[in-house]
CSV table of C-alpha atoms and ligand atoms in Angstrom, one decimal:
chain,number,residue,atom,x,y,z
A,18,MET,CA,0.0,0.0,0.0
A,19,GLY,CA,1.5,3.4,-1.0
A,20,ASP,CA,1.9,6.3,1.3
A,21,VAL,CA,3.1,9.9,1.0
A,22,ILE,CA,5.2,11.0,3.9
A,23,PHE,CA,6.1,14.6,4.4
A,24,VAL,CA,9.3,14.7,6.5
A,25,ASN,CA,8.7,18.1,8.0
A,26,HIS,CA,11.3,18.1,10.7
A,27,PRO,CA,12.5,21.6,11.6
A,28,LEU,CA,16.1,20.7,10.7
A,29,ILE,CA,15.1,19.5,7.3
A,30,GLN,CA,12.9,22.6,6.7
A,31,HIS,CA,15.8,24.9,7.8
A,32,LYS,CA,18.3,23.2,5.5
A,33,ILE,CA,15.8,23.3,2.5
A,34,SER,CA,15.5,27.1,3.0
A,35,MET,CA,19.3,27.4,2.8
A,36,LEU,CA,19.2,25.3,-0.4
A,37,ARG,CA,16.7,27.6,-2.0
A,38,ASP,CA,18.8,30.7,-1.5
A,39,LYS,CA,20.4,31.6,-4.8
A,40,ASN,CA,23.5,32.8,-2.9
A,41,THR,CA,24.2,29.3,-1.5
A,42,GLY,CA,27.4,28.1,-3.3
A,43,THR,CA,28.2,24.7,-4.6
A,44,ASN,CA,30.2,23.4,-1.6
A,45,GLU,CA,27.5,24.3,0.9
A,46,PHE,CA,24.7,23.2,-1.4
A,47,ARG,CA,26.3,19.7,-1.8
A,48,ALA,CA,26.7,19.4,2.0
A,49,LEU,CA,23.1,20.4,2.6
A,50,VAL,CA,21.8,17.9,0.1
A,51,GLN,CA,23.7,15.1,1.9
A,52,GLU,CA,22.5,16.2,5.3
A,53,ILE,CA,18.9,16.5,4.3
A,54,SER,CA,19.1,13.1,2.5
A,55,MET,CA,20.5,11.5,5.7
A,56,LEU,CA,17.7,13.0,7.8
A,57,GLU,CA,15.0,11.9,5.3
A,58,ALA,CA,16.5,8.4,5.1
A,59,TYR,CA,16.4,8.0,8.8
A,60,GLU,CA,12.6,8.3,8.5
A,61,ALA,CA,12.3,6.3,5.3
A,62,LEU,CA,14.2,3.4,6.9
A,63,ARG,CA,12.1,3.4,10.1
A,64,ASP,CA,10.5,0.0,9.2
A,65,LEU,CA,13.7,-1.9,8.6
A,66,PRO,CA,13.4,-5.3,10.4
A,67,THR,CA,15.6,-6.1,13.3
A,68,GLU,CA,16.4,-9.3,15.2
A,69,ASP,CA,17.9,-9.9,18.6
A,70,VAL,CA,21.4,-11.2,18.5
A,71,GLU,CA,23.7,-12.1,21.4
A,72,VAL,CA,26.4,-9.5,22.3
A,73,GLU,CA,28.8,-9.6,25.1
A,74,THR,CA,29.3,-6.2,26.8
A,75,PRO,CA,32.2,-5.6,29.2
A,76,LEU,CA,29.8,-6.6,31.9
A,77,MET,CA,27.6,-9.5,30.6
A,78,LYS,CA,26.0,-11.2,27.6
A,79,CYS,CA,22.7,-9.8,26.4
A,80,MET,CA,20.3,-10.2,23.5
A,81,THR,CA,20.1,-6.9,21.6
A,82,PRO,CA,18.5,-5.8,18.2
A,83,MET,CA,20.5,-5.6,15.0
A,84,LEU,CA,19.3,-5.1,11.4
A,85,SER,CA,18.2,-8.3,9.7
A,86,GLY,CA,16.4,-9.7,6.7
A,87,ARG,CA,16.0,-7.7,3.6
A,88,LYS,CA,19.0,-5.8,2.3
A,89,ILE,CA,19.0,-2.3,1.0
A,90,ALA,CA,19.6,-0.9,-2.4
A,91,ILE,CA,20.1,2.8,-3.1
A,92,VAL,CA,19.3,3.9,-6.6
A,93,PRO,CA,20.1,7.6,-7.4
A,94,ILE,CA,18.7,9.0,-10.6
A,95,LEU,CA,21.6,10.7,-12.4
A,96,ARG,CA,22.8,13.3,-12.1
A,97,ALA,CA,21.2,15.1,-9.2
A,98,GLY,CA,20.3,11.9,-7.2
A,99,LEU,CA,24.0,11.2,-6.9
A,100,GLY,CA,24.2,14.2,-4.6
A,101,MET,CA,22.0,12.4,-2.1
A,102,THR,CA,23.8,9.0,-2.1
A,103,GLU,CA,26.7,9.7,0.2
A,104,GLY,CA,24.5,11.1,2.9
A,105,ILE,CA,22.5,7.8,3.0
A,106,LEU,CA,25.5,5.6,2.8
A,107,ASN,CA,26.6,7.2,6.1
A,108,LEU,CA,23.6,5.6,7.7
A,109,VAL,CA,23.7,2.2,5.8
A,110,PRO,CA,27.2,1.7,4.6
A,111,ALA,CA,26.5,-1.9,3.5
A,112,ALA,CA,23.8,-0.8,1.0
A,113,LYS,CA,24.4,-1.7,-2.6
A,114,VAL,CA,24.1,1.2,-5.1
A,115,GLY,CA,22.5,1.1,-8.5
A,116,HIS,CA,22.3,4.0,-11.0
A,117,ILE,CA,19.7,5.1,-13.5
A,118,GLY,CA,20.6,7.8,-16.0
A,119,LEU,CA,17.8,10.0,-17.2
A,120,TYR,CA,17.7,13.5,-18.5
A,121,ARG,CA,14.7,15.7,-19.3
A,122,ASP,CA,14.3,16.9,-22.8
A,123,PRO,CA,14.3,20.7,-22.4
A,124,VAL,CA,11.5,21.2,-24.8
A,125,THR,CA,9.1,18.3,-24.2
A,126,HIS,CA,10.2,17.8,-20.6
A,127,LEU,CA,9.9,14.1,-21.2
A,128,PRO,CA,12.6,11.8,-19.6
A,129,HIS,CA,15.2,10.1,-21.8
A,130,ASP,CA,17.2,7.2,-20.4
A,131,TYR,CA,20.9,6.7,-21.1
A,132,TYR,CA,22.1,4.3,-18.3
A,133,CYS,CA,20.9,1.6,-16.0
A,134,LYS,CA,22.9,-0.7,-13.7
A,135,LEU,CA,21.1,-2.2,-10.7
A,136,PRO,CA,22.3,-4.6,-8.0
A,137,SER,CA,21.2,-8.2,-8.8
A,138,PRO,CA,19.1,-9.8,-7.5
A,139,ILE,CA,17.0,-6.8,-6.5
A,140,ASP,CA,13.7,-8.4,-5.7
A,141,GLU,CA,14.5,-9.1,-1.9
A,142,ARG,CA,15.9,-5.6,-1.3
A,143,THR,CA,14.3,-2.5,0.1
A,144,ILE,CA,15.0,0.0,-2.7
A,145,LEU,CA,15.5,3.7,-2.1
A,146,VAL,CA,15.1,5.7,-5.3
A,147,LEU,CA,16.7,9.1,-5.0
A,148,ASP,CA,16.1,12.4,-6.8
A,149,PRO,CA,16.1,15.8,-5.1
A,150,MET,CA,13.4,17.2,-7.5
A,151,LEU,CA,10.0,15.7,-8.4
A,152,ALA,CA,8.7,18.1,-11.0
A,153,THR,CA,6.4,16.7,-13.7
A,154,GLY,CA,7.2,13.2,-12.2
A,155,GLY,CA,8.2,11.8,-15.5
A,156,SER,CA,11.8,10.9,-14.5
A,157,ALA,CA,10.9,9.3,-11.2
A,158,SER,CA,8.0,7.4,-12.7
A,159,GLU,CA,10.1,6.0,-15.6
A,160,ALA,CA,13.0,5.1,-13.2
A,161,ILE,CA,10.6,3.2,-10.9
A,162,THR,CA,8.9,1.4,-13.9
A,163,PHE,CA,12.4,0.3,-14.9
A,164,ILE,CA,13.2,-1.0,-11.5
A,165,LYS,CA,10.0,-2.9,-11.3
A,166,GLU,CA,10.7,-4.5,-14.8
A,167,HIS,CA,14.0,-5.7,-13.2
A,168,GLY,CA,12.1,-7.3,-10.3
A,169,GLY,CA,12.1,-4.5,-7.7
A,170,LYS,CA,9.2,-4.8,-5.3
A,171,LYS,CA,9.6,-2.8,-2.1
A,172,ILE,CA,10.3,0.6,-3.5
A,173,LYS,CA,10.6,4.0,-1.6
A,174,PHE,CA,11.1,7.2,-3.5
A,175,MET,CA,12.8,10.1,-1.7
A,176,CYS,CA,12.9,13.7,-2.9
A,177,ILE,CA,13.8,17.0,-1.3
A,178,ILE,CA,11.2,19.2,-3.1
A,179,ALA,CA,8.1,18.0,-5.0
A,180,ALA,CA,5.6,19.8,-7.1
A,181,PRO,CA,1.9,18.9,-6.8
A,182,GLU,CA,1.8,17.8,-10.4
A,183,GLY,CA,4.7,15.3,-10.0
A,184,LEU,CA,3.3,13.9,-6.8
A,185,GLU,CA,-0.1,13.2,-8.4
A,186,LYS,CA,1.6,11.5,-11.4
A,187,LEU,CA,3.8,9.3,-9.2
A,188,LYS,CA,0.9,8.3,-7.0
A,189,SER,CA,-1.2,7.4,-10.0
A,190,ASP,CA,1.5,5.6,-11.9
A,191,HIS,CA,2.9,3.7,-8.8
A,192,PRO,CA,0.2,3.5,-6.1
A,193,ASP,CA,2.2,0.7,-4.4
A,194,ILE,CA,5.3,2.7,-3.5
A,195,GLN,CA,6.1,5.0,-0.5
A,196,ILE,CA,7.0,8.6,-1.3
A,197,TYR,CA,9.1,10.7,1.1
A,198,ILE,CA,9.1,14.4,0.5
A,199,GLY,CA,11.0,17.2,2.2
A,200,HIS,CA,8.7,20.0,1.1
A,201,LEU,CA,5.7,20.2,-1.3
A,202,ASP,CA,6.1,23.4,-3.3
A,203,GLU,CA,3.4,25.5,-5.1
A,204,LYS,CA,3.5,24.6,-8.8
A,205,LEU,CA,5.5,24.2,-12.0
A,206,ASN,CA,6.4,27.1,-14.3
A,207,ASP,CA,6.1,27.1,-18.1
A,208,HIS,CA,9.5,25.3,-18.3
A,209,ALA,CA,8.4,22.6,-15.8
A,210,TYR,CA,10.7,24.1,-13.1
A,211,ILE,CA,9.4,23.9,-9.6
A,212,LEU,CA,8.2,27.2,-8.0
A,213,PRO,CA,9.6,28.5,-5.7
A,214,GLY,CA,12.0,25.5,-5.9
A,215,LEU,CA,15.7,25.9,-5.9
A,216,GLY,CA,16.6,26.1,-9.6
A,217,ASP,CA,18.3,23.2,-11.4
A,218,ALA,CA,19.5,20.8,-8.7
A,219,GLY,CA,22.0,19.0,-10.9
A,220,ASP,CA,23.7,22.2,-11.9
A,221,ARG,CA,23.8,23.5,-8.4
A,222,ILE,CA,25.3,20.3,-7.0
A,223,PHE,CA,27.9,19.9,-9.7
A,224,GLY,CA,28.6,23.6,-10.2
A,225,THR,CA,27.7,23.5,-13.9
A,226,ILE,CA,26.0,26.9,-14.0
B,319,PRP,C1,16.1,16.9,-13.0
B,319,PRP,C2,15.9,16.3,-11.7
B,319,PRP,C3,15.0,15.2,-12.0
B,319,PRP,C4,14.2,15.7,-13.1
B,319,PRP,C5,12.8,16.1,-12.5
B,319,PRP,O1,17.1,16.2,-13.8
B,319,PRP,O2,17.1,15.9,-11.1
B,319,PRP,O3,15.7,14.0,-12.4
B,319,PRP,O4,14.8,16.9,-13.6
B,319,PRP,O5,12.0,16.5,-13.5
B,319,PRP,P1,10.7,15.7,-13.8
B,319,PRP,O6,10.0,15.3,-12.6
B,319,PRP,O7,9.9,16.7,-14.6
B,319,PRP,O8,11.1,14.5,-14.7
B,319,PRP,P2,17.6,16.7,-15.2
B,319,PRP,O9,16.8,16.1,-16.3
B,319,PRP,O10,17.7,18.2,-15.2
B,319,PRP,O11,19.0,16.1,-15.3
B,319,PRP,P3,20.3,16.3,-14.4
B,319,PRP,O12,20.0,15.6,-13.1
B,319,PRP,O13,21.3,15.5,-15.2
B,319,PRP,O14,20.6,17.7,-14.3
B,320,URA,N1,14.7,19.7,-12.2
B,320,URA,C1,15.3,20.6,-11.4
B,320,URA,O1,16.5,20.4,-11.1
B,320,URA,N2,14.6,21.6,-10.9
B,320,URA,C2,13.3,21.8,-11.1
B,320,URA,O2,12.7,22.8,-10.6
B,320,URA,C3,12.7,20.9,-12.0
B,320,URA,C4,13.4,19.9,-12.6
């Protein structure tokens, strides 16, 4: 059953406001994207299963919970999703990392794929699909369709900023996934950029403007 979760912790909201500022430079922007991603992932991974294992402390043996069962795959959508990956690997260093390369046609705004490499097998894993921006929803929806075609089942999509249009599309195309959002913005402009948004996330992360 799909859910939409707004991760509206004050730390996340504060950091998103700093991201929006056009005067925030590349170094700081990158660091903020990683910090926000780690905070969102903390929430998105809340349902990871644990099992009690025996550990010997300096004082005695005890049974204590550790992560068990399904493994995790992180799948950033290139390019901008790459900026989120390191922050999440800080939390789950054993996660496997896949990549899906998509870019939006500047005129049609439709996604075009150019790369895909996923961990195999993927069907038993909890899969975190990463992209800071959910605008029309075309890129996220296509990436998730691709992952499902490769056997992915338990899929969570994480973004930093979403537009209502993209959220509706993603919910309608993939009603079975969970969607984690840092902030839901107002709307898209005529070029399918999110307003107020933060501009082009890939360019700001990689300093290509
Ligand atoms: C941006 C962003 C998303 C996509 C969102 O990528 O990182 O992948 O646009 O838009 P959508 O919801 O309308 O599909 P872009 O195509 O600019 O590529 P980049 O990450 O390489 O800059
Ligand atoms: N991609 C971005 O990077 N920003 C937007 O506002 C929309 C798509």
